[in-house]
């Protein structure tokens, strides 16, 4: 479902060129739970941003669901993000002035779904991630773990092909981390494709497949 | 459609959740719209007032003004010569005379004395409620008679019925004058308040420090079609026969007065509109400023929305709707307050007339400002790169 071929991405900073991704090739099939592990600065977030269509590669080919990403317009990229990708960020990235339901509704709204219908969907997914009764809470009225659950519900609500989670447990304590990981595993068992990015081997191990990244290079199957 | 509705809801919510900022942003615009409504309203109020007074003279009337510093004069005895000019139907010289009007121990401070002829009264449409009008006999006899306005009658003869005032006498500069008529109340016109005026025969003015030379004269023409020709004839008469140089007199028709008036009032309206327009632009810049700050502040939000599937247009619409609503809301409040203040000014005697045109223009210009000054910030927001936007805090 995801095919990356010879992806390169460099950043120029103060005259110095940093190769964040070095000839990365990588495939993910439907239903997989892949974790990408690597030390800080190895290029994990860069890879995630390219996978999530938030950034574009300098060279190489990215095919998502038979769509050649290089050819897509800005509007098309927004549409693909909206329909096929669910993001879970380390810092949650919820809209602070909106309550849980409204946050979950956002991707549905950009899809043009009717308000009543999207509210119903939002309630369902909030219940699914264990937030029944917290629907009207603002992010500031929720704990970190609960906020991340809202973010997961938001990622799920659009019924995406793939969930991209960049350090989803990075801001959580170990107990809450475990709960969030259990939730992701459950979702994967239901058939949801998930790519998880982490620098924590214990988190990475919970995925079916582990890919290692170091200095912008990808190593398949070699667990540290 | 469903999406646009939701985006508009988001915009409204954001305006409401930033009440203080939204009100301060609108304040600039509100003040701008109020000034548009008031300045233009007062401007057009003044215009309609002046033009209606000029029109009340009736068409076919010429106004002759001779400067008192002129080297020669037009005398009352020469009126016949003007009457002989082709197409002149009647002439009405008039003169404001100073003098103290009193009765017994009561002195009227506001009375203004007007010396004139019966023709003046018909040209100015003055009528009487009691007694009689001026007559030519009064003029020939230099009669010490007078007609008085209703307010003056009330202040000198407190409580007396007007018909009982006729026949009584009052003193002008210590001399006795018999009241022969009471003028119908008409309010003020061309800067004269008829109700506090005292009219005496033109010739009688000679007793009151006044000479009988004429500096103001109305000429009624028989046929309006030839009014320009008549104007020239009168001008020729004054400059040739009387040898008054053209710098010292004017002969103008009502039309030319209306032209001058409308020129003046158009310039005035333009000037007032310009001032008000500048305040609107200042208001608009305020809106743009706040919107730019808002975009910067909400960069993260924009990043999140884009990551979740917002297109450029969606972001653009969100911010544009926000500035549009701020401006239209501000415009509505401004129009309301402007009309309200105008009504209050009216009760204080100002001539304020707000047409539906200016109300529509006010609404339209606030909407226009919302779009014009909102488009740049909104465009800036829509162009944000999601990855850069997400990285900010
Ligand atoms: N916008 C940018 N401008 C310049 N350099 C960048 C930019 N984004 C990433 N980099 C560089 O690219 C390299 C990879 O960064 P990336 O954020 O992908 O690392 P990471 O693996 O996600 O690290 P961490 O675990 O700390 O999040 C780093 O050396 C980083 O400094
Ligand atoms: Mg990272």
XYZ file of C-alpha atoms and ligand atoms in Angstrom:
649
model
C 0.000 0.000 0.000
C 2.918 2.311 0.711
C 5.906 2.163 -1.605
C 8.949 4.373 -1.000
C 11.782 4.128 -3.495
C 15.166 5.859 -3.167
C 13.834 8.753 -1.150
C 16.336 11.506 -0.369
C 15.811 14.576 1.773
C 18.403 17.124 2.820
C 18.262 20.294 4.829
C 20.604 23.176 4.354
C 21.345 24.934 7.584
C 23.955 27.660 7.812
C 25.749 26.522 4.673
C 25.901 22.967 5.906
C 23.870 20.245 4.227
C 22.297 17.639 6.499
C 21.170 14.495 4.787
C 18.082 13.626 6.837
C 17.016 10.722 4.597
C 19.552 8.862 2.511
C 18.205 6.710 -0.296
C 15.349 5.286 1.729
C 13.282 2.477 0.213
C 10.437 1.010 2.215
C 7.147 -0.825 1.689
C 4.169 -1.239 3.978
C 1.275 -3.595 3.279
C -2.321 -3.273 4.395
C -2.899 -4.413 7.999
C 0.710 -4.120 9.059
C 1.907 -2.652 12.344
C 5.408 -1.298 11.678
C 7.575 0.538 14.132
C 10.439 2.704 13.003
C 13.078 3.086 15.665
C 16.166 5.237 15.739
C 18.114 7.676 17.888
C 17.391 11.374 18.052
C 18.241 13.179 14.827
C 18.267 10.000 12.770
C 15.525 11.227 10.432
C 12.403 9.601 11.903
C 10.223 12.686 11.883
C 11.462 13.632 8.425
C 10.359 10.223 7.161
C 7.042 10.545 8.937
C 6.418 13.986 7.417
C 7.078 12.649 3.947
C 4.884 9.602 4.551
C 2.156 11.931 5.876
C 2.393 14.269 2.850
C 3.303 17.170 5.107
C 6.642 17.505 3.353
C 7.999 16.468 -0.016
C 11.149 14.484 -0.798
C 13.991 15.980 -2.822
C 14.124 12.888 -4.995
C 12.738 9.393 -5.133
C 9.312 7.932 -5.620
C 6.435 7.677 -3.185
C 3.344 5.756 -4.152
C 0.412 5.710 -1.748
C -2.560 3.575 -2.738
C -1.505 3.724 -6.399
C -1.235 7.528 -6.323
C 2.108 9.017 -7.368
C 2.591 11.670 -4.721
C 5.107 13.715 -6.691
C 2.439 14.669 -9.228
C -0.181 15.715 -6.702
C -1.186 19.368 -6.282
C -1.360 21.067 -2.907
C -5.134 20.632 -2.846
C -4.845 16.984 -3.821
C -2.333 16.423 -1.004
C -4.823 17.964 1.466
C -7.503 15.650 0.170
C -5.306 12.543 0.466
C -4.251 13.511 3.994
C -7.898 13.999 4.855
C -9.102 10.665 3.483
C -6.200 8.259 3.831
C -4.025 9.383 6.726
C -4.632 9.692 10.447
C -1.978 11.532 12.427
C -1.080 10.965 16.050
C 1.564 13.433 17.211
C 3.872 13.413 20.205
C 2.419 16.711 21.440
C -1.177 15.708 20.545
C -1.779 18.812 18.382
C -5.398 19.240 19.414
C -7.192 22.513 18.689
C -7.124 24.094 22.140
C -10.335 26.124 21.865
C -12.413 23.168 20.776
C -13.764 20.394 22.942
C -13.115 16.694 22.363
C -16.059 16.104 19.995
C -15.296 19.201 17.934
C -11.661 18.151 17.605
C -12.657 14.721 16.360
C -15.093 16.333 13.915
C -12.428 18.463 12.189
C -11.272 15.935 9.549
C -14.903 14.998 8.871
C -15.813 18.621 8.413
C -13.108 19.138 5.772
C -14.550 16.145 4.017
C -17.875 17.942 3.785
C -19.750 15.574 6.050
C -23.031 16.739 7.575
C -22.714 18.160 11.091
C -25.184 15.731 12.686
C -23.546 12.736 11.126
C -20.026 13.795 12.094
C -21.102 14.400 15.693
C -22.447 10.863 15.823
C -19.200 9.472 14.419
C -17.144 11.566 16.859
C -19.109 10.269 19.838
C -18.635 6.693 18.638
C -14.870 6.994 18.319
C -14.498 8.835 21.606
C -16.342 5.949 23.237
C -14.078 3.499 21.426
C -10.933 5.108 22.880
C -12.528 5.086 26.343
C -13.527 8.735 26.655
C -17.271 8.337 27.179
C -18.499 11.263 29.267
C -15.539 13.489 28.391
C -16.923 14.599 25.034
C -17.477 18.227 26.007
C -14.130 18.652 27.745
C -11.569 21.060 26.359
C -8.023 19.697 25.865
C -6.888 21.782 28.849
C -9.407 19.901 31.000
C -8.004 16.494 30.017
C -4.887 14.600 31.122
C -2.065 13.910 28.658
C -3.218 10.332 28.111
C -6.772 11.473 27.545
C -5.649 14.137 25.102
C -3.714 11.527 23.146
C -6.846 9.368 23.086
C -8.774 12.277 21.612
C -6.025 12.580 19.001
C -6.298 8.847 18.243
C -10.086 9.124 17.993
C -9.582 12.039 15.598
C -7.118 9.990 13.530
C -9.574 7.067 13.430
C -12.749 9.023 12.783
C -11.891 9.627 9.145
C -11.506 5.874 8.662
C -7.973 6.276 7.207
C -5.946 3.719 5.288
C -3.048 4.297 7.600
C -2.292 5.752 11.010
C 0.995 7.578 11.373
C 2.041 7.921 14.993
C 5.173 9.971 15.737
C 6.299 9.268 19.306
C 2.665 8.949 20.479
C 3.793 7.995 23.970
C 6.686 10.449 24.136
C 4.853 12.851 26.406
C 3.161 10.237 28.572
C 4.140 8.342 31.735
C 4.762 4.579 31.515
C 1.297 3.512 32.680
C -0.518 5.810 30.250
C 1.952 4.850 27.530
C 1.017 1.206 28.016
C -2.676 2.047 27.742
C -2.153 4.007 24.527
C -0.023 1.170 23.064
C -2.699 -1.387 23.992
C -5.241 0.768 22.181
C -3.062 0.892 19.062
C -2.576 -2.870 19.192
C -6.307 -3.445 19.462
C -6.853 -1.222 16.440
C -4.238 -3.163 14.487
C -5.959 -6.400 15.379
C -9.122 -4.944 13.869
C -7.169 -4.499 10.644
C -5.895 -0.939 10.945
C -2.525 -0.282 9.285
C -0.235 1.580 11.673
C 3.244 3.082 11.339
C 4.713 3.969 14.714
C 7.814 6.053 15.209
C 9.736 5.826 18.434
C 13.185 5.860 19.972
C 12.065 3.500 22.748
C 12.838 -0.185 22.039
C 10.146 -1.376 24.463
C 7.545 0.571 22.563
C 8.925 -0.568 19.202
C 8.813 -4.206 20.224
C 5.034 -4.120 20.476
C 4.786 -3.820 16.708
C 4.828 -6.848 14.448
C 7.644 -5.461 12.349
C 10.558 -3.261 13.368
C 12.569 -1.053 11.028
C 15.689 0.701 12.227
C 16.828 4.104 11.079
C 20.232 5.691 11.686
C 21.764 8.749 10.010
C 18.972 8.818 7.467
C 19.487 5.201 6.405
C 16.896 2.489 6.876
C 17.812 -1.045 8.055
C 15.106 -3.685 7.870
C 14.830 -6.451 10.440
C 18.021 -5.777 12.378
C 16.977 -5.259 15.956
C 19.498 -3.591 18.202
C -21.746 23.787 1.247
C -21.773 21.756 4.430
C -18.075 22.484 4.790
C -18.493 26.227 4.233
C -21.208 26.294 6.882
C -18.886 24.632 9.375
C -16.023 26.964 8.475
C -18.278 29.994 9.012
C -19.255 28.550 12.401
C -15.578 28.287 13.315
C -15.081 31.938 12.345
C -18.037 33.101 14.434
C -16.822 31.081 17.374
C -13.440 32.659 17.141
C -14.862 36.188 17.056
C -16.980 35.416 20.111
C -14.169 33.796 22.051
C -12.003 36.905 21.530
C -14.657 39.384 22.635
C -12.370 42.175 23.774
C -10.130 42.027 20.753
C -13.059 41.751 18.369
C -14.786 44.782 19.919
C -11.631 46.880 19.822
C -11.069 45.912 16.199
C -14.622 46.841 15.351
C -14.400 50.113 17.275
C -12.219 51.719 14.614
C -14.660 50.723 11.939
C -17.695 51.699 14.017
C -16.286 55.195 14.476
C -15.569 55.363 10.753
C -19.109 54.385 9.794
C -20.632 56.739 12.372
C -18.641 59.606 10.894
C -19.734 58.673 7.381
C -23.397 58.646 8.394
C -23.180 61.840 10.433
C -21.020 63.908 8.093
C -22.882 62.942 4.963
C -26.239 63.194 6.775
C -25.488 66.690 8.048
C -24.052 67.693 4.676
C -27.129 66.605 2.734
C -29.403 67.971 5.451
C -27.834 71.391 4.994
C -28.098 71.074 1.223
C -31.796 70.207 1.175
C -32.448 72.986 3.657
C -30.685 75.642 1.601
C -32.078 74.537 -1.737
C -35.629 74.421 -0.426
C -35.232 77.986 0.799
C -33.861 79.146 -2.508
C -36.716 77.399 -4.262
C -39.250 79.060 -1.962
C -38.425 82.320 -3.709
C -40.244 80.922 -6.667
C -38.836 80.682 -10.124
C -38.499 83.766 -12.213
C -37.099 85.943 -9.479
C -33.818 87.823 -9.804
C -31.806 88.981 -6.844
C -29.999 92.293 -7.219
C -27.336 93.167 -4.660
C -25.495 96.475 -4.665
C -22.530 96.987 -2.415
C -22.995 99.944 -0.061
C -19.457 101.096 -0.874
C -20.385 101.594 -4.516
C -19.632 104.979 -6.104
C -23.292 105.606 -6.953
C -26.618 104.415 -5.534
C -29.949 103.100 -6.678
C -32.713 105.175 -5.177
C -36.302 104.213 -4.438
C -37.443 106.874 -6.862
C -35.679 104.954 -9.664
C -37.811 101.837 -9.188
C -40.055 103.020 -12.020
C -37.097 102.948 -14.386
C -36.422 99.317 -13.544
C -40.088 98.474 -13.969
C -39.843 99.862 -17.468
C -37.173 97.348 -18.398
C -38.533 94.755 -20.746
C -40.035 91.652 -19.088
C -39.854 93.068 -15.534
C -43.132 92.415 -13.788
C -42.526 93.762 -10.337
C -39.694 94.975 -8.120
C -39.304 94.574 -4.391
C -36.554 96.537 -2.668
C -35.885 95.660 0.934
C -33.581 96.884 3.625
C -32.727 95.826 7.130
C -32.905 98.782 9.486
C -31.621 98.958 13.024
C -33.737 100.381 15.788
C -35.141 99.586 19.193
C -38.698 98.263 19.271
C -40.596 98.829 22.479
C -44.067 99.115 23.947
C -44.543 100.777 27.317
C -41.716 99.401 29.415
C -41.217 96.267 27.314
C -38.334 96.344 24.858
C -37.964 93.577 22.338
C -34.371 92.512 21.891
C -34.851 90.118 19.032
C -36.913 92.267 16.708
C -35.418 92.881 13.289
C -36.843 95.722 11.243
C -37.381 95.175 7.559
C -38.294 98.079 5.324
C -39.932 96.947 2.096
C -42.845 97.098 -0.310
C -46.081 95.144 -0.905
C -44.379 93.351 -3.815
C -41.804 91.853 -1.448
C -44.573 90.217 0.520
C -46.030 88.569 -2.535
C -42.632 87.425 -3.852
C -41.741 85.945 -0.453
C -45.242 84.494 -0.034
C -45.808 86.351 3.210
C -49.392 86.433 4.426
C -51.187 87.967 7.363
C -53.316 86.360 10.035
C -55.000 89.594 11.059
C -55.249 93.184 9.872
C -54.068 94.209 6.429
C -51.039 94.068 4.157
C -48.721 96.932 3.216
C -50.144 99.226 0.561
C -48.655 101.626 -1.917
C -50.405 104.438 -0.097
C -48.277 103.650 2.968
C -45.196 104.033 0.818
C -46.326 107.263 -0.800
C -47.248 108.777 2.565
C -44.147 107.598 4.446
C -46.687 106.210 6.918
C -45.538 105.234 10.370
C -47.312 101.914 10.302
C -45.983 98.388 10.720
C -46.771 94.685 10.436
C -45.343 92.398 13.087
C -44.422 88.728 13.309
C -46.279 86.415 15.661
C -43.423 85.898 18.148
C -42.827 89.613 18.347
C -46.555 90.199 18.887
C -46.551 87.678 21.709
C -43.535 89.213 23.420
C -44.871 92.770 23.254
C -48.551 92.009 23.867
C -48.356 89.037 26.131
C -51.653 87.157 26.161
C -53.550 89.607 23.929
C -55.483 88.127 21.002
C -53.849 88.998 17.683
C -56.956 90.659 16.313
C -56.956 93.014 19.295
C -53.336 93.931 18.657
C -54.205 95.383 15.258
C -54.734 99.112 15.675
C -52.524 99.353 18.747
C -49.225 101.149 18.585
C -45.609 100.511 19.481
C -42.428 102.594 19.512
C -39.488 102.316 17.153
C -36.577 104.468 18.317
C -39.103 106.357 20.435
C -41.465 107.150 17.539
C -45.035 105.852 17.525
C -46.034 103.311 14.833
C -49.483 101.850 14.364
C -49.720 98.107 13.958
C -51.838 97.380 10.927
C -51.312 93.639 10.530
C -49.991 90.462 12.068
C -47.822 88.188 9.881
C -48.692 84.520 9.624
C -46.161 82.420 11.480
C -43.623 80.993 8.994
C -40.469 80.267 10.908
C -37.081 81.237 9.574
C -36.146 81.537 5.952
C -32.874 82.613 4.292
C -31.474 83.573 7.675
C -34.453 85.781 8.579
C -36.956 84.743 11.153
C -40.274 86.109 9.941
C -41.864 85.578 13.333
C -39.602 88.130 15.014
C -39.642 90.575 12.119
C -41.270 93.959 12.030
C -42.100 95.255 8.557
C -42.390 98.944 7.766
C -42.949 100.718 4.418
C -39.698 101.073 2.525
C -39.933 104.846 2.390
C -40.574 105.134 6.119
C -37.010 103.896 6.707
C -35.820 107.447 6.129
C -36.936 108.271 9.705
C -34.746 105.554 11.058
C -31.157 106.639 10.322
C -31.649 104.920 7.001
C -31.267 106.576 3.644
C -33.542 105.425 0.835
C -30.786 103.992 -1.325
C -31.338 100.368 -2.245
C -28.801 97.630 -1.763
C -31.109 94.593 -1.991
C -33.796 94.124 -4.562
C -35.924 91.290 -5.844
C -37.077 91.539 -9.444
C -39.860 89.320 -10.673
C -39.873 88.693 -14.395
C -43.022 88.238 -16.469
C -41.684 85.440 -18.637
C -39.094 83.055 -17.239
C -37.931 82.093 -20.696
C -36.219 85.450 -21.159
C -34.794 85.677 -17.645
C -31.197 85.723 -18.893
C -31.949 88.550 -21.279
C -33.665 90.483 -18.494
C -30.655 89.892 -16.252
C -28.433 91.508 -18.867
C -30.785 94.455 -19.279
C -30.810 95.106 -15.541
C -27.040 94.802 -15.401
C -26.737 97.267 -18.238
C -29.106 99.656 -16.525
C -27.137 99.554 -13.270
C -23.758 99.882 -14.887
C -24.633 102.414 -17.623
C -27.461 104.523 -16.285
C -26.442 104.408 -12.630
C -22.702 104.151 -13.418
C -22.031 101.582 -10.739
C -19.023 99.518 -11.681
C -19.688 95.813 -12.129
C -17.465 94.917 -9.173
C -20.017 96.458 -6.867
C -23.216 94.698 -7.836
C -24.590 91.314 -8.837
C -27.781 90.285 -10.546
C -28.427 86.596 -10.085
C -31.264 84.302 -10.904
C -32.555 81.565 -8.655
C -31.069 79.004 -11.033
C -27.603 80.456 -10.802
C -27.974 80.612 -7.025
C -29.040 76.974 -6.973
C -26.045 76.146 -9.146
C -23.692 77.912 -6.788
C -25.344 76.281 -3.799
C -25.182 72.818 -5.255
C -21.561 73.407 -6.229
C -20.745 74.422 -2.696
C -22.693 71.583 -1.171
C -21.210 69.030 -3.584
C -17.727 70.166 -2.656
C -18.746 70.045 0.985
C -20.186 66.535 0.671
C -17.070 65.384 -1.158
C -14.854 66.864 1.521
C -16.902 65.358 4.354
C -17.133 62.044 2.520
C -13.374 62.137 2.016
C -12.708 62.717 5.691
C -15.114 59.928 6.603
C -13.530 57.691 3.968
C -10.101 58.222 5.496
C -11.421 57.178 8.888
C -12.880 54.060 7.249
C -9.493 53.209 5.747
C -7.867 53.690 9.146
C -10.493 51.334 10.560
C -9.708 48.850 7.793
C -5.993 48.969 8.524
C -6.857 48.218 12.148
C -8.786 45.157 11.006
C -5.901 44.011 8.823
C -3.452 44.486 11.659
C -5.515 42.373 14.029
C -6.044 39.701 11.383
C -2.298 39.508 10.747
C -1.637 39.106 14.447
C -4.365 36.494 14.554
C -2.780 34.531 11.700
C 0.615 34.569 13.406
C -0.931 33.553 16.697
C -2.816 30.704 15.100
C -0.062 29.351 12.887
C -0.129 26.114 14.851
C -3.886 25.840 14.430
C -3.511 26.395 10.694
C -0.859 23.651 10.588
C -3.125 21.209 12.412
C -6.055 22.019 10.157
C -3.948 21.527 7.047
C -2.589 18.219 8.364
C -6.184 17.109 8.906
C -7.162 17.948 5.346
C -7.936 21.662 5.110
C -7.297 22.996 1.635
C -5.838 26.436 0.954
C -9.294 27.711 0.101
C -10.710 26.428 3.404
C -8.124 28.371 5.393
C -8.587 31.443 3.205
C -12.358 31.345 3.662
C -12.032 30.892 7.423
C -9.943 34.030 7.881
C -11.770 36.045 5.254
C -15.146 35.258 6.789
C -13.747 36.325 10.128
C -12.670 39.762 8.914
C -15.826 40.126 6.840
C -18.019 39.391 9.834
C -16.066 41.718 12.085
C -16.513 44.485 9.531
C -20.167 43.847 8.744
C -20.969 43.616 12.444
C -18.999 46.801 13.079
C -20.750 48.413 10.129
C -24.173 47.463 11.479
C -23.379 48.856 14.906
C -21.932 51.971 13.269
C -25.015 52.532 11.119
C -27.273 52.043 14.149
C -25.294 54.449 16.315
C -24.889 56.948 13.468
C -28.643 57.069 12.795
C -29.300 57.265 16.543
C -26.909 60.170 17.042
C -28.381 61.826 13.932
C -31.879 61.588 15.461
C -30.580 63.166 18.667
C -28.924 65.964 16.665
C -32.237 66.540 14.884
C -33.957 67.191 18.193
C -31.297 69.852 18.789
C -32.285 71.534 15.543
C -29.579 70.183 13.223
C -30.580 69.464 9.682
C -29.686 65.778 9.506
C -31.017 63.678 6.661
C -29.729 60.132 6.207
C -30.918 58.611 2.963
C -31.272 54.875 2.468
C -28.491 55.317 -0.074
C -25.924 56.282 2.518
C -27.026 53.430 4.788
C -26.547 50.962 1.937
C -23.198 52.541 1.027
C -22.105 52.234 4.667
C -22.968 48.538 4.777
C -21.380 47.899 1.420
C -18.205 49.744 2.291
C -17.815 47.886 5.589
C -18.192 44.590 3.757
C -15.730 45.815 1.135
C -13.252 46.786 3.835
C -13.661 43.358 5.396
C -12.725 41.726 2.125
C -10.039 44.183 0.984
C -8.212 44.324 4.301
C -8.916 40.704 5.174
C -7.706 39.149 1.957
C -4.000 39.662 2.558
C -3.898 38.091 6.041
C -6.190 35.289 4.860
C -4.002 34.647 1.826
C -0.934 34.632 4.042
C -2.592 32.042 6.283
C -3.609 29.858 3.351
C -0.074 29.798 1.960
C 1.449 28.464 5.171
C 3.329 25.246 4.726
C 1.787 22.607 7.033
C 5.134 21.299 8.232
C 6.427 24.773 9.133
C 3.126 25.684 10.729
C 3.076 22.525 12.856
C 6.601 23.142 14.099
C 5.724 26.536 15.671
C 4.430 26.800 19.204
N 13.450 21.969 8.916
C 14.690 21.534 9.136
N 15.722 22.364 8.859
C 16.994 21.933 9.042
N 17.317 20.740 9.485
C 16.335 19.871 9.786
C 14.965 20.225 9.619
N 14.197 19.175 9.991
C 15.059 18.193 10.371
N 16.324 18.616 10.243
C 17.512 17.825 10.505
O 17.370 16.550 9.929
C 17.813 15.553 10.773
C 16.701 14.580 11.069
O 15.730 15.219 11.847
P 14.387 14.508 12.368
O 13.535 15.532 12.976
O 13.838 13.708 11.273
O 14.976 13.539 13.507
P 14.214 12.556 14.479
O 14.720 11.228 14.185
O 12.766 12.782 14.367
O 14.735 13.021 15.904
P 13.959 13.061 17.289
O 13.952 11.676 17.787
O 14.786 13.950 18.117
O 12.616 13.585 17.012
C 18.342 16.240 12.020
O 19.739 16.344 11.910
C 17.692 17.595 11.989
O 18.563 18.566 12.568
Mg 11.202 13.469 15.717
